[in-house]
Amino acid sequence: NIMNRQRILIVEDDKETLELTAEFLQAKNYLVDTATNGVECIKKFKESKYDMIILDIKMPNLDGHTTCKMIRNTSNIPIIFLTALSDESDQIKGFELGCDDYITKPFSFNLLLKRSHNENKNTSLNFEDISLDLNTYTLKVKDTVVELTLKEFNILKELIEKYPQVITRETLLDSIWGYDYYGDSR
């Protein structure tokens, strides 16, 4: 049903990445529009209604940060930055400008989808005294709210979903970090 399909605008100046991302999302039944720079992105954003924007940072004319800032003036549509920079200061700048998430290139498409898939159903996951709210990413133990980072939340979610199966560290890294994680797995 075309009415319920989510529309995503992908903004990326690298033709190959753009095509790959578009094909992948179309295969997952999203309606996809593309733009190759910030100027084109703003124009399309004003003309159509999108559910999400995937935005490259390093672009000619109008970079992703500036584009995001302009869109944030009028809308709080989910924006995910796509960047070849795994540079933290860049990510912090992005969050300050109001992006919702970050994916570094080369990225895992499944990770992209996990992040873009916001369920509107009020879903919660319960296990003994623990309740995870999958919309707000909050954890309650009995009736007390416990602060968790997104990674911690996802680890707990994975453990509960797979219970009573034993989950290896590798499996966790793979499902939560989502790409070949280099670094100390502890």
mmCIF file with all atom_site columns, N, CA, C and O in Angstrom, residues 111-134:
data_model
loop_
_atom_site.group_PDB
_atom_site.id
_atom_site.type_symbol
_atom_site.label_atom_id
_atom_site.label_alt_id
_atom_site.label_comp_id
_atom_site.label_asym_id
_atom_site.label_entity_id
_atom_site.label_seq_id
_atom_site.pdbx_PDB_ins_code
_atom_site.Cartn_x
_atom_site.Cartn_y
_atom_site.Cartn_z
_atom_site.occupancy
_atom_site.B_iso_or_equiv
_atom_site.pdbx_formal_charge
_atom_site.auth_seq_id
_atom_site.auth_comp_id
_atom_site.auth_asym_id
_atom_site.auth_atom_id
_atom_site.pdbx_PDB_model_num
ATOM 1  N N  . LEU A 1 111 ? 22.256 -1.799  9.800  1.00 0.00 ? 111 LEU A N  1
ATOM 2  C CA . LEU A 1 111 ? 22.342 -0.822  10.868 1.00 0.00 ? 111 LEU A CA 1
ATOM 3  C C  . LEU A 1 111 ? 21.520 0.407   10.497 1.00 0.00 ? 111 LEU A C  1
ATOM 4  O O  . LEU A 1 111 ? 20.769 0.945   11.290 1.00 0.00 ? 111 LEU A O  1
ATOM 5  N N  . LEU A 1 112 ? 21.662 0.807   9.247  1.00 0.00 ? 112 LEU A N  1
ATOM 6  C CA . LEU A 1 112 ? 20.922 1.969   8.754  1.00 0.00 ? 112 LEU A CA 1
ATOM 7  C C  . LEU A 1 112 ? 19.435 1.728   8.964  1.00 0.00 ? 112 LEU A C  1
ATOM 8  O O  . LEU A 1 112 ? 18.703 2.586   9.427  1.00 0.00 ? 112 LEU A O  1
ATOM 9  N N  . LEU A 1 113 ? 18.991 0.538   8.646  1.00 0.00 ? 113 LEU A N  1
ATOM 10 C CA . LEU A 1 113 ? 17.580 0.244   8.742  1.00 0.00 ? 113 LEU A CA 1
ATOM 11 C C  . LEU A 1 113 ? 17.103 0.174   10.170 1.00 0.00 ? 113 LEU A C  1
ATOM 12 O O  . LEU A 1 113 ? 16.025 0.638   10.495 1.00 0.00 ? 113 LEU A O  1
ATOM 13 N N  . LYS A 1 114 ? 17.929 -0.425  11.020 1.00 0.00 ? 114 LYS A N  1
ATOM 14 C CA . LYS A 1 114 ? 17.578 -0.506  12.428 1.00 0.00 ? 114 LYS A CA 1
ATOM 15 C C  . LYS A 1 114 ? 17.296 0.887   12.957 1.00 0.00 ? 114 LYS A C  1
ATOM 16 O O  . LYS A 1 114 ? 16.385 1.115   13.719 1.00 0.00 ? 114 LYS A O  1
ATOM 17 N N  . ARG A 1 115 ? 18.144 1.841   12.525 1.00 0.00 ? 115 ARG A N  1
ATOM 18 C CA . ARG A 1 115 ? 18.012 3.182   13.064 1.00 0.00 ? 115 ARG A CA 1
ATOM 19 C C  . ARG A 1 115 ? 16.869 3.937   12.435 1.00 0.00 ? 115 ARG A C  1
ATOM 20 O O  . ARG A 1 115 ? 16.284 4.814   13.025 1.00 0.00 ? 115 ARG A O  1
ATOM 21 N N  . SER A 1 116 ? 16.538 3.584   11.201 1.00 0.00 ? 116 SER A N  1
ATOM 22 C CA . SER A 1 116 ? 15.528 4.380   10.514 1.00 0.00 ? 116 SER A CA 1
ATOM 23 C C  . SER A 1 116 ? 14.139 3.859   10.825 1.00 0.00 ? 116 SER A C  1
ATOM 24 O O  . SER A 1 116 ? 13.145 4.457   10.499 1.00 0.00 ? 116 SER A O  1
ATOM 25 N N  . HIS A 1 117 ? 14.094 2.703   11.486 1.00 0.00 ? 117 HIS A N  1
ATOM 26 C CA . HIS A 1 117 ? 12.812 2.056   11.639 1.00 0.00 ? 117 HIS A CA 1
ATOM 27 C C  . HIS A 1 117 ? 12.179 2.444   12.954 1.00 0.00 ? 117 HIS A C  1
ATOM 28 O O  . HIS A 1 117 ? 12.294 1.716   13.927 1.00 0.00 ? 117 HIS A O  1
ATOM 29 N N  . ASN A 1 118 ? 11.561 3.587   13.038 1.00 0.00 ? 118 ASN A N  1
ATOM 30 C CA . ASN A 1 118 ? 10.916 3.902   14.298 1.00 0.00 ? 118 ASN A CA 1
ATOM 31 C C  . ASN A 1 118 ? 9.502  3.371   14.276 1.00 0.00 ? 118 ASN A C  1
ATOM 32 O O  . ASN A 1 118 ? 8.671  3.792   13.509 1.00 0.00 ? 118 ASN A O  1
ATOM 33 N N  . GLU A 1 119 ? 9.275  2.427   15.140 1.00 0.00 ? 119 GLU A N  1
ATOM 34 C CA . GLU A 1 119 ? 7.951  1.821   15.254 1.00 0.00 ? 119 GLU A CA 1
ATOM 35 C C  . GLU A 1 119 ? 7.039  2.804   15.957 1.00 0.00 ? 119 GLU A C  1
ATOM 36 O O  . GLU A 1 119 ? 7.413  3.392   16.965 1.00 0.00 ? 119 GLU A O  1
ATOM 37 N N  . ASN A 1 120 ? 5.838  2.960   15.451 1.00 0.00 ? 120 ASN A N  1
ATOM 38 C CA . ASN A 1 120 ? 4.925  3.850   16.160 1.00 0.00 ? 120 ASN A CA 1
ATOM 39 C C  . ASN A 1 120 ? 4.105  3.110   17.203 1.00 0.00 ? 120 ASN A C  1
ATOM 40 O O  . ASN A 1 120 ? 3.477  3.704   18.038 1.00 0.00 ? 120 ASN A O  1
ATOM 41 N N  . LYS A 1 121 ? 4.130  1.784   17.109 1.00 0.00 ? 121 LYS A N  1
ATOM 42 C CA . LYS A 1 121 ? 3.382  0.999   18.090 1.00 0.00 ? 121 LYS A CA 1
ATOM 43 C C  . LYS A 1 121 ? 4.039  1.203   19.442 1.00 0.00 ? 121 LYS A C  1
ATOM 44 O O  . LYS A 1 121 ? 5.245  1.327   19.554 1.00 0.00 ? 121 LYS A O  1
ATOM 45 N N  . ASN A 1 122 ? 3.196  1.234   20.478 1.00 0.00 ? 122 ASN A N  1
ATOM 46 C CA . ASN A 1 122 ? 3.791  1.383   21.793 1.00 0.00 ? 122 ASN A CA 1
ATOM 47 C C  . ASN A 1 122 ? 4.282  0.026   22.252 1.00 0.00 ? 122 ASN A C  1
ATOM 48 O O  . ASN A 1 122 ? 3.560  -0.740  22.867 1.00 0.00 ? 122 ASN A O  1
ATOM 49 N N  . THR A 1 123 ? 5.516  -0.310  21.902 1.00 0.00 ? 123 THR A N  1
ATOM 50 C CA . THR A 1 123 ? 6.014  -1.635  22.185 1.00 0.00 ? 123 THR A CA 1
ATOM 51 C C  . THR A 1 123 ? 6.891  -1.627  23.414 1.00 0.00 ? 123 THR A C  1
ATOM 52 O O  . THR A 1 123 ? 7.736  -0.768  23.580 1.00 0.00 ? 123 THR A O  1
ATOM 53 N N  . SER A 1 124 ? 6.651  -2.605  24.263 1.00 0.00 ? 124 SER A N  1
ATOM 54 C CA . SER A 1 124 ? 7.560  -2.747  25.393 1.00 0.00 ? 124 SER A CA 1
ATOM 55 C C  . SER A 1 124 ? 7.918  -4.216  25.532 1.00 0.00 ? 124 SER A C  1
ATOM 56 O O  . SER A 1 124 ? 7.206  -5.106  25.083 1.00 0.00 ? 124 SER A O  1
ATOM 57 N N  . LEU A 1 125 ? 9.055  -4.428  26.139 1.00 0.00 ? 125 LEU A N  1
ATOM 58 C CA . LEU A 1 125 ? 9.602  -5.758  26.291 1.00 0.00 ? 125 LEU A CA 1
ATOM 59 C C  . LEU A 1 125 ? 9.708  -5.987  27.788 1.00 0.00 ? 125 LEU A C  1
ATOM 60 O O  . LEU A 1 125 ? 10.281 -5.156  28.499 1.00 0.00 ? 125 LEU A O  1
ATOM 61 N N  . ASN A 1 126 ? 9.127  -7.087  28.271 1.00 0.00 ? 126 ASN A N  1
ATOM 62 C CA . ASN A 1 126 ? 9.125  -7.306  29.714 1.00 0.00 ? 126 ASN A CA 1
ATOM 63 C C  . ASN A 1 126 ? 9.824  -8.600  30.094 1.00 0.00 ? 126 ASN A C  1
ATOM 64 O O  . ASN A 1 126 ? 9.705  -9.598  29.392 1.00 0.00 ? 126 ASN A O  1
ATOM 65 N N  . PHE A 1 127 ? 10.539 -8.540  31.186 1.00 0.00 ? 127 PHE A N  1
ATOM 66 C CA . PHE A 1 127 ? 11.234 -9.718  31.678 1.00 0.00 ? 127 PHE A CA 1
ATOM 67 C C  . PHE A 1 127 ? 11.316 -9.602  33.186 1.00 0.00 ? 127 PHE A C  1
ATOM 68 O O  . PHE A 1 127 ? 11.941 -8.680  33.713 1.00 0.00 ? 127 PHE A O  1
ATOM 69 N N  . GLU A 1 128 ? 10.633 -10.510 33.886 1.00 0.00 ? 128 GLU A N  1
ATOM 70 C CA . GLU A 1 128 ? 10.552 -10.435 35.343 1.00 0.00 ? 128 GLU A CA 1
ATOM 71 C C  . GLU A 1 128 ? 10.219 -9.012  35.777 1.00 0.00 ? 128 GLU A C  1
ATOM 72 O O  . GLU A 1 128 ? 9.198  -8.486  35.381 1.00 0.00 ? 128 GLU A O  1
ATOM 73 N N  . ASP A 1 129 ? 11.100 -8.349  36.549 1.00 0.00 ? 129 ASP A N  1
ATOM 74 C CA . ASP A 1 129 ? 10.770 -6.994  37.035 1.00 0.00 ? 129 ASP A CA 1
ATOM 75 C C  . ASP A 1 129 ? 11.168 -5.899  36.064 1.00 0.00 ? 129 ASP A C  1
ATOM 76 O O  . ASP A 1 129 ? 11.011 -4.720  36.335 1.00 0.00 ? 129 ASP A O  1
ATOM 77 N N  . ILE A 1 130 ? 11.753 -6.312  34.913 1.00 0.00 ? 130 ILE A N  1
ATOM 78 C CA . ILE A 1 130 ? 12.308 -5.331  33.979 1.00 0.00 ? 130 ILE A CA 1
ATOM 79 C C  . ILE A 1 130 ? 11.317 -5.033  32.861 1.00 0.00 ? 130 ILE A C  1
ATOM 80 O O  . ILE A 1 130 ? 10.709 -5.934  32.309 1.00 0.00 ? 130 ILE A O  1
ATOM 81 N N  . SER A 1 131 ? 11.171 -3.752  32.543 1.00 0.00 ? 131 SER A N  1
ATOM 82 C CA . SER A 1 131 ? 10.340 -3.384  31.404 1.00 0.00 ? 131 SER A CA 1
ATOM 83 C C  . SER A 1 131 ? 11.096 -2.390  30.526 1.00 0.00 ? 131 SER A C  1
ATOM 84 O O  . SER A 1 131 ? 11.527 -1.342  30.993 1.00 0.00 ? 131 SER A O  1
ATOM 85 N N  . LEU A 1 132 ? 11.251 -2.739  29.237 1.00 0.00 ? 132 LEU A N  1
ATOM 86 C CA . LEU A 1 132 ? 11.927 -1.847  28.301 1.00 0.00 ? 132 LEU A CA 1
ATOM 87 C C  . LEU A 1 132 ? 10.891 -1.230  27.377 1.00 0.00 ? 132 LEU A C  1
ATOM 88 O O  . LEU A 1 132 ? 10.117 -1.942  26.751 1.00 0.00 ? 132 LEU A O  1
ATOM 89 N N  . ASP A 1 133 ? 10.888 0.088   27.295 1.00 0.00 ? 133 ASP A N  1
ATOM 90 C CA . ASP A 1 133 ? 10.000 0.751   26.349 1.00 0.00 ? 133 ASP A CA 1
ATOM 91 C C  . ASP A 1 133 ? 10.784 1.020   25.065 1.00 0.00 ? 133 ASP A C  1
ATOM 92 O O  . ASP A 1 133 ? 11.722 1.789   25.047 1.00 0.00 ? 133 ASP A O  1
ATOM 93 N N  . LEU A 1 134 ? 10.368 0.334   23.985 1.00 0.00 ? 134 LEU A N  1
ATOM 94 C CA . LEU A 1 134 ? 11.147 0.384   22.748 1.00 0.00 ? 134 LEU A CA 1
ATOM 95 C C  . LEU A 1 134 ? 10.944 1.681   21.967 1.00 0.00 ? 134 LEU A C  1
ATOM 96 O O  . LEU A 1 134 ? 11.640 1.942   21.003 1.00 0.00 ? 134 LEU A O  1
#
